[in-house]
XYZ file of C-alpha atoms in Angstrom:
526
model
C 16.322 31.463 167.680
C 17.238 34.310 170.000
C 17.213 37.795 168.777
C 20.516 39.661 168.243
C 22.071 42.354 166.064
C 23.765 39.582 164.010
C 20.533 38.046 162.824
C 20.799 39.822 159.450
C 23.037 36.933 158.343
C 19.949 34.875 158.055
C 19.096 36.806 154.928
C 21.861 34.999 153.087
C 20.016 31.644 153.440
C 18.583 30.741 149.942
C 14.980 29.456 149.908
C 15.196 26.022 148.269
C 11.569 24.961 148.172
C 10.582 22.570 145.434
C 7.403 23.891 143.862
C 4.347 21.771 142.906
C 3.574 19.972 140.733
C 7.194 18.622 140.768
C 7.529 15.082 142.005
C 10.411 14.866 144.457
C 12.943 11.995 144.065
C 15.851 11.732 146.545
C 18.600 9.543 145.317
C 21.333 8.422 147.631
C 24.465 6.456 146.693
C 27.479 5.186 148.651
C 30.585 7.474 148.938
C 33.717 5.684 147.952
C 31.790 2.355 148.321
C 34.188 0.455 145.980
C 36.830 0.858 148.695
C 34.302 0.237 151.450
C 33.406 -3.082 149.784
C 37.063 -4.137 149.446
C 37.988 -3.275 153.049
C 34.948 -5.233 154.437
C 35.502 -8.105 151.971
C 32.185 -8.101 150.216
C 31.454 -10.913 147.942
C 31.939 -10.059 144.265
C 30.170 -9.077 142.099
C 27.204 -9.016 144.547
C 27.085 -9.478 148.295
C 23.625 -10.566 149.408
C 24.135 -9.353 152.958
C 25.041 -5.886 151.848
C 22.046 -5.732 149.560
C 19.720 -6.909 152.381
C 21.187 -4.283 154.648
C 20.460 -1.607 152.022
C 16.897 -2.899 151.697
C 16.449 -2.919 155.393
C 17.451 0.787 155.712
C 15.255 1.690 152.763
C 12.299 -0.022 154.280
C 12.954 1.749 157.551
C 13.136 5.148 155.709
C 9.697 4.570 154.222
C 8.188 3.550 157.555
C 9.781 6.535 159.207
C 8.684 8.968 156.539
C 5.285 7.772 155.060
C 5.465 10.461 152.361
C 8.031 8.310 150.612
C 5.723 6.019 148.769
C 8.054 4.204 146.384
C 11.812 3.324 146.319
C 14.090 1.560 143.951
C 17.481 0.363 144.727
C 20.549 -1.702 143.619
C 24.170 -2.013 144.535
C 24.824 0.866 146.892
C 22.191 3.303 145.805
C 18.461 3.865 146.531
C 16.025 6.310 144.936
C 13.080 7.507 147.170
C 9.986 8.943 145.449
C 7.724 11.235 147.563
C 4.000 11.312 146.941
C 2.966 14.031 144.411
C 1.289 16.330 146.872
C 3.825 15.777 149.653
C 4.505 18.612 152.062
C 7.356 16.778 153.766
C 9.250 19.464 155.573
C 7.513 21.898 153.370
C 9.374 20.628 150.381
C 12.740 22.162 151.158
C 15.383 20.472 149.175
C 18.249 20.643 151.719
C 16.047 19.412 154.500
C 14.646 16.493 152.568
C 17.937 15.213 151.221
C 19.826 15.650 154.513
C 17.212 14.000 156.706
C 16.836 10.922 154.410
C 20.571 10.422 154.039
C 21.220 11.019 157.769
C 18.606 8.502 158.853
C 19.653 5.959 156.191
C 23.287 6.251 157.206
C 22.579 5.877 160.943
C 20.562 2.822 160.360
C 23.300 1.373 158.083
C 25.848 1.851 160.816
C 23.520 0.781 163.669
C 22.386 -2.451 161.994
C 25.718 -3.412 160.492
C 26.302 -6.335 163.057
C 22.931 -7.817 162.368
C 23.934 -8.399 158.687
C 27.743 -8.822 159.194
C 28.021 -10.597 162.543
C 31.531 -11.831 161.820
C 32.863 -8.542 160.302
C 33.740 -5.476 162.256
C 32.843 -2.039 160.824
C 36.378 -0.829 160.136
C 35.450 2.651 159.158
C 32.317 4.828 158.906
C 30.155 4.493 155.848
C 28.754 7.591 154.240
C 26.389 8.362 151.379
C 25.858 11.220 149.011
C 22.319 12.451 148.265
C 20.791 14.429 145.417
C 17.289 15.796 144.711
C 15.724 15.167 141.264
C 12.618 17.150 140.281
C 10.236 15.302 137.935
C 7.831 17.868 136.492
C 5.589 15.125 134.937
C 4.963 11.469 135.229
C 6.792 10.677 131.976
C 9.936 12.376 133.440
C 9.562 10.108 136.546
C 9.051 7.079 134.255
C 12.190 7.980 132.323
C 14.158 8.398 135.510
C 13.144 4.942 136.770
C 13.924 3.426 133.438
C 17.333 5.019 133.419
C 18.191 3.679 136.932
C 17.041 0.222 136.228
C 18.897 0.204 132.950
C 22.075 1.240 134.850
C 21.453 -1.680 137.249
C 21.407 -4.216 134.396
C 24.371 -2.807 132.541
C 26.599 -2.407 135.616
C 25.711 -5.880 136.971
C 26.361 -7.509 133.618
C 29.730 -5.800 133.254
C 30.671 -6.637 136.985
C 29.610 -10.271 136.566
C 31.810 -10.683 133.477
C 34.720 -8.774 135.141
C 34.837 -10.867 138.340
C 34.430 -14.112 136.380
C 37.516 -13.195 134.309
C 39.424 -12.177 137.475
C 38.397 -15.456 139.311
C 39.524 -17.422 136.240
C 43.115 -16.050 136.603
C 43.057 -12.726 134.651
C 44.463 -9.611 136.295
C 42.073 -6.759 136.868
C 43.750 -4.736 134.043
C 43.527 -7.749 131.640
C 39.777 -8.126 132.496
C 39.163 -4.428 131.866
C 40.956 -4.691 128.515
C 38.883 -7.762 127.425
C 35.635 -6.116 128.319
C 36.478 -2.787 126.641
C 34.090 -1.914 123.880
C 31.970 -5.144 124.437
C 28.219 -4.827 123.883
C 25.542 -6.533 125.944
C 25.202 -9.501 123.577
C 28.999 -10.104 123.568
C 29.048 -10.166 127.372
C 26.182 -12.574 127.565
C 28.053 -14.880 125.033
C 31.269 -14.557 127.123
C 29.468 -15.772 130.244
C 27.714 -18.558 128.471
C 30.580 -19.925 126.321
C 33.503 -19.444 128.680
C 31.836 -19.932 132.032
C 28.676 -21.880 131.248
C 26.523 -19.166 132.811
C 23.107 -17.988 131.582
C 22.986 -14.471 132.837
C 19.159 -14.438 132.889
C 19.200 -17.196 135.516
C 21.023 -14.957 138.019
C 18.874 -13.839 141.018
C 16.594 -11.012 139.966
C 17.843 -8.960 142.969
C 21.086 -8.639 141.074
C 19.835 -8.108 137.632
C 16.641 -6.072 138.267
C 17.185 -4.311 141.617
C 14.596 -4.059 144.371
C 11.342 -2.054 144.595
C 9.544 -1.116 147.828
C 6.097 0.259 147.912
C 3.010 0.297 150.111
C 0.298 -2.446 149.818
C -2.668 -3.461 152.033
C -2.015 -6.749 153.696
C -4.007 -8.725 156.180
C -2.508 -8.599 159.645
C -3.649 -10.374 162.808
C -4.834 -7.610 165.135
C -6.369 -9.788 167.912
C -7.961 -13.135 168.700
C -11.636 -13.716 169.298
C -13.068 -15.593 172.280
C -12.607 -18.929 170.604
C -8.862 -18.132 169.960
C -9.218 -17.626 166.261
C -7.174 -14.819 164.667
C -8.951 -11.684 163.610
C -7.450 -10.101 160.498
C -7.590 -6.542 159.385
C -6.054 -4.770 156.359
C -3.027 -2.727 157.127
C -0.720 -0.544 155.027
C 2.662 -2.065 154.937
C 5.908 -1.657 152.891
C 6.371 -4.659 150.642
C 9.134 -5.839 148.266
C 8.413 -6.391 144.544
C 10.543 -7.016 141.507
C 10.011 -6.403 137.880
C 12.081 -6.621 134.640
C 10.802 -3.153 133.802
C 9.634 -0.933 136.686
C 8.890 1.822 134.126
C 6.422 -0.288 132.289
C 2.817 0.847 132.386
C 1.598 -2.663 133.145
C 3.770 -2.779 136.340
C 2.614 0.567 137.560
C -1.015 -0.215 136.911
C -0.858 -3.272 139.180
C -0.143 -1.247 142.233
C -3.027 0.847 143.476
C -0.839 2.831 146.024
C 1.295 4.189 143.153
C -1.654 5.229 141.076
C -3.253 6.990 144.031
C -0.166 8.772 145.376
C 1.706 9.570 142.086
C -0.387 9.067 139.053
C -0.480 6.921 135.890
C 2.081 6.187 133.203
C 0.238 7.094 130.010
C 2.567 5.369 127.473
C 5.435 2.970 127.298
C 9.012 4.481 127.042
C 10.712 3.247 123.789
C 14.111 4.594 124.855
C 15.788 6.841 127.452
C 15.859 10.460 126.310
C 19.425 11.857 126.785
C 18.173 15.358 127.553
C 16.222 13.941 130.460
C 19.229 12.089 131.876
C 21.234 15.298 131.513
C 18.586 17.106 133.688
C 18.782 14.309 136.352
C 22.494 14.883 136.648
C 22.307 18.690 136.792
C 23.083 20.184 140.226
C 23.179 23.724 141.556
C 26.595 25.147 142.366
C 27.426 27.372 145.275
C 28.859 30.825 144.411
C 32.607 30.969 143.925
C 34.974 32.881 146.238
C 32.533 32.815 149.148
C 32.706 31.271 152.524
C 30.555 28.124 152.533
C 29.094 27.225 155.929
C 27.271 23.892 156.476
C 25.125 23.903 159.584
C 23.736 20.696 160.805
C 20.979 20.321 163.518
C 19.667 17.359 165.422
C 16.182 16.314 164.279
C 13.721 16.130 167.165
C 16.600 16.024 169.717
C 14.309 17.261 172.573
C 12.533 13.864 172.248
C 15.838 11.999 171.737
C 17.409 13.593 174.763
C 14.271 12.719 176.879
C 14.360 9.166 175.587
C 18.002 8.752 176.521
C 17.685 10.700 179.842
C 20.251 13.359 179.052
C 21.057 15.597 181.990
C 19.294 18.978 181.925
C 20.022 21.628 180.928
C 23.286 20.347 179.628
C 24.673 16.773 179.290
C 28.540 16.902 179.184
C 28.731 13.348 177.583
C 26.307 14.362 174.778
C 28.229 17.584 174.092
C 31.544 15.705 174.064
C 30.013 13.175 171.620
C 28.979 15.990 169.254
C 32.470 17.531 169.475
C 34.084 14.184 168.822
C 31.956 13.657 165.786
C 32.671 17.127 164.572
C 36.504 16.571 164.928
C 36.083 13.418 162.943
C 34.219 15.254 160.163
C 36.972 17.890 159.966
C 39.689 15.242 159.737
C 37.743 13.425 157.011
C 37.040 16.470 154.888
C 40.123 18.639 154.786
C 38.451 21.519 152.990
C 36.752 22.310 156.322
C 38.894 24.697 158.233
C 36.713 25.519 161.299
C 33.765 24.140 163.230
C 31.621 25.707 165.917
C 29.172 23.747 167.926
C 26.577 24.147 170.680
C 23.893 21.723 172.002
C 22.709 19.574 169.016
C 24.092 21.734 166.244
C 27.454 22.320 164.495
C 28.615 24.771 161.852
C 31.385 23.846 159.508
C 33.299 26.532 157.560
C 34.848 25.492 154.207
C 37.883 27.155 152.705
C 36.838 30.042 150.639
C 38.427 28.603 147.430
C 37.198 25.122 148.128
C 36.238 22.957 145.081
C 34.794 20.272 147.444
C 32.314 18.256 145.417
C 32.691 20.998 142.720
C 30.821 23.179 145.170
C 27.508 21.282 144.565
C 25.392 22.078 147.598
C 23.643 18.690 147.652
C 26.935 16.784 147.675
C 28.643 18.948 150.245
C 25.673 18.887 152.662
C 24.780 15.266 152.280
C 28.202 13.780 152.767
C 28.943 15.955 155.856
C 25.581 15.115 157.436
C 25.909 11.446 156.474
C 29.404 10.984 157.886
C 28.474 12.913 161.099
C 25.547 10.600 161.545
C 27.680 7.511 161.118
C 30.242 8.805 163.632
C 27.400 9.596 166.174
C 26.407 5.921 166.045
C 29.900 4.546 166.166
C 31.071 6.745 168.969
C 27.893 6.454 171.121
C 29.235 3.742 173.427
C 32.435 5.729 174.081
C 30.435 8.387 175.755
C 27.380 6.472 177.010
C 28.879 3.027 177.841
C 25.914 2.066 180.021
C 23.152 3.302 177.631
C 21.800 1.572 174.523
C 20.560 3.653 171.611
C 16.711 3.445 171.850
C 16.001 5.777 168.935
C 17.864 6.293 165.712
C 19.412 9.857 165.628
C 19.221 11.915 162.511
C 20.374 15.385 161.490
C 19.297 17.903 158.874
C 21.643 20.352 157.120
C 21.969 23.331 154.817
C 24.765 25.168 153.061
C 25.026 29.003 153.031
C 27.438 31.238 151.273
C 28.808 34.300 152.922
C 30.706 36.847 150.700
C 33.056 38.451 153.155
C 35.080 37.576 156.172
C 33.191 40.253 158.208
C 29.874 38.600 157.450
C 31.304 35.190 158.265
C 32.454 36.504 161.741
C 29.032 37.903 162.174
C 27.468 34.520 161.469
C 29.741 32.911 164.134
C 28.822 35.733 166.524
C 25.098 35.072 165.846
C 25.573 31.450 166.713
C 27.528 32.104 169.860
C 25.132 34.782 171.085
C 22.374 32.205 170.399
C 24.282 29.741 172.516
C 24.476 32.137 175.390
C 20.818 33.340 175.383
C 19.440 29.816 174.956
C 21.643 28.221 177.594
C 20.946 30.958 180.111
C 17.156 30.473 179.619
C 17.420 26.701 179.731
C 19.532 26.871 182.828
C 16.952 29.046 184.564
C 14.054 26.870 183.241
C 15.385 23.645 184.627
C 16.393 25.192 187.987
C 12.846 26.253 188.395
C 11.482 22.819 187.314
C 13.819 21.000 189.669
C 12.832 23.322 192.569
C 9.148 22.092 192.154
C 7.581 24.306 189.518
C 5.720 22.751 186.551
C 7.106 23.294 183.169
C 4.233 25.561 182.014
C 4.643 27.509 185.297
C 8.375 27.831 184.718
C 7.795 29.154 181.147
C 5.357 31.712 182.371
C 7.757 32.814 185.161
C 10.535 33.441 182.709
C 8.362 35.144 180.047
C 9.690 38.628 179.450
C 12.716 38.319 181.689
C 16.000 39.905 180.585
C 19.625 38.774 181.114
C 20.038 40.398 184.484
C 16.696 38.947 185.665
C 17.778 35.538 184.795
C 21.131 36.024 186.597
C 19.237 37.175 189.631
C 17.020 34.084 189.555
C 20.067 31.765 189.251
C 21.864 33.623 192.056
C 18.741 33.085 194.227
C 19.365 29.382 193.816
C 23.050 29.660 194.542
C 24.304 29.587 190.940
C 26.674 32.120 189.499
C 26.007 31.900 185.777
C 29.444 33.175 184.733
C 31.068 30.390 186.727
C 29.277 27.652 184.747
C 31.574 25.654 182.353
C 32.441 27.650 179.254
C 31.372 24.626 177.031
C 27.763 25.316 178.094
C 27.837 29.190 177.892
C 30.022 29.700 174.805
C 30.118 26.391 172.840
C 33.099 24.473 171.374
C 35.245 24.774 168.267
C 37.315 22.431 166.165
C 39.999 23.645 163.800
C 43.364 22.939 162.053
C 46.353 23.638 164.250
C 49.145 25.222 162.065
C 51.655 24.760 164.904
C 51.541 20.988 164.756
C 52.102 20.646 160.998
C 48.510 20.711 159.953
C 47.117 18.362 162.587
C 43.665 18.904 163.894
C 42.813 19.739 167.471
C 40.364 17.062 168.440
C 41.069 15.515 171.771
C 41.891 16.506 175.266
C 45.179 14.505 175.375
C 48.395 16.287 174.545
C 49.845 13.102 173.084
C 47.072 12.860 170.451
C 47.197 14.653 167.164
C 44.201 16.854 168.069
C 42.118 18.456 170.758
C 38.543 19.762 171.220
C 38.550 23.143 172.942
C 35.927 25.327 174.414
C 35.673 28.866 173.153
C 36.262 30.583 176.433
C 36.103 34.385 176.005
C 36.145 34.059 172.243
C 34.528 36.908 170.295
C 35.127 36.543 166.603
C 35.203 40.427 165.922
C 37.050 41.555 169.030
C 39.673 38.820 168.656
C 40.396 39.613 165.050
C 39.195 36.228 163.799
C 40.678 35.338 160.424
C 39.578 32.069 158.818
C 42.544 29.858 158.232
C 44.516 31.482 161.049
C 42.220 30.450 163.980
C 45.019 29.308 166.216
C 46.217 32.946 166.538
C 42.743 34.504 166.652
C 40.848 32.503 169.337
C 41.483 32.770 173.114
C 41.209 29.118 174.232
C 40.784 27.089 177.324
C 40.896 23.255 177.091
C 37.594 21.587 177.813
C 37.556 19.144 180.647
């Protein structure tokens, strides 16, 4: 980050490190997935393709982030357990949950066609994430018991419900029949009325799916006689059990004992005070401006892999802007967005009750939806390039108590945009002129703004004449003059436009959140 007088705003960022010896569990679940399943015509009560897609994404998460040593999932949710001594992103809650939900969502969107070849993805999926801290192994044991019990109860109810609906009952009638029924009653209903033994259903539906590491023999080469040579390799494997919280299940898997620890006793029942703690979430302070800033994860490598133009790729910037506009349209509590390079800041209404101001919910759904849109819109901006790596983003939420401090935050990000872009422009001019990257870095070390302008002028570049989208960034906001429509595209006939910030300065222009159309001097981005 570049230095500026606005950097004091960083002091408002709350440290959210999860201290040892807490075991970290990241739980993700689909956002509005009942509607998603209806729109995409999932089989009811269970769609094997959807469950296999979820399992594929969970496996890929574990392979991408080896600190995740165990995961359990059913329906549209998965819980990821990090190893006990994990230092994954230094145990920062917001970073852990946002990266996992972003990567999971990107994969879900990217791999959709492999699992649903005949079904178009009609709108972007998104997931919500939450971090659960398990102070002891018995707390983790209770958590897993709770989730698997939910799997069983929900699946039993849904199986009964859809059998009744398929037999001719309306949904309201089916709900009324099942109201107050206990497990035994539902089992009897399935057996007597439909000839179904619930226990014979596929265990994937009744028990959920576990993923963990195991050593398996893998062919690494062939000897001179052509015979395979096997070596043990650590791989993610699928297992199932009627009770994943049972001590005997845990003891069978060495990786769990080594990375997490042992279950000392069996759990006779789920303790309600534990469940209450699993559902507890921190709330952001009332009557403050909430800003969610997302950043591309390892985007230097991502941009190299996809051969982005240096120092700025217009198509990549327009893709980011298009995703940001989609986010603001989807979540109407967001009133303003500012973006540069691979980051975007979203400002929520000061009185927003979005996700009851739970930081984990707000950050995760914004990051998740942005990630899905990035995948879906990729071909619009890079029609001749295939995605070689799966993009992911991290995010955080910060509260700013006054409009002045919010303005200074936006000034900080825009000053950073200018300083970083000027440096990068000089750097790549030097590299393209024949200097090595290390040589270019040394050449620029200690240079000031005017020095860099002189370097660029030497190569025939007037920095101030470069496109404003590079120098000042872009913004997305609600346009009051078009009855609440959002400015998101460059076409006048569309409901929205993305605009570059031009000579925008939040303080000098009298920026007032909620009245941005009057406060910002704009020029339409080409």
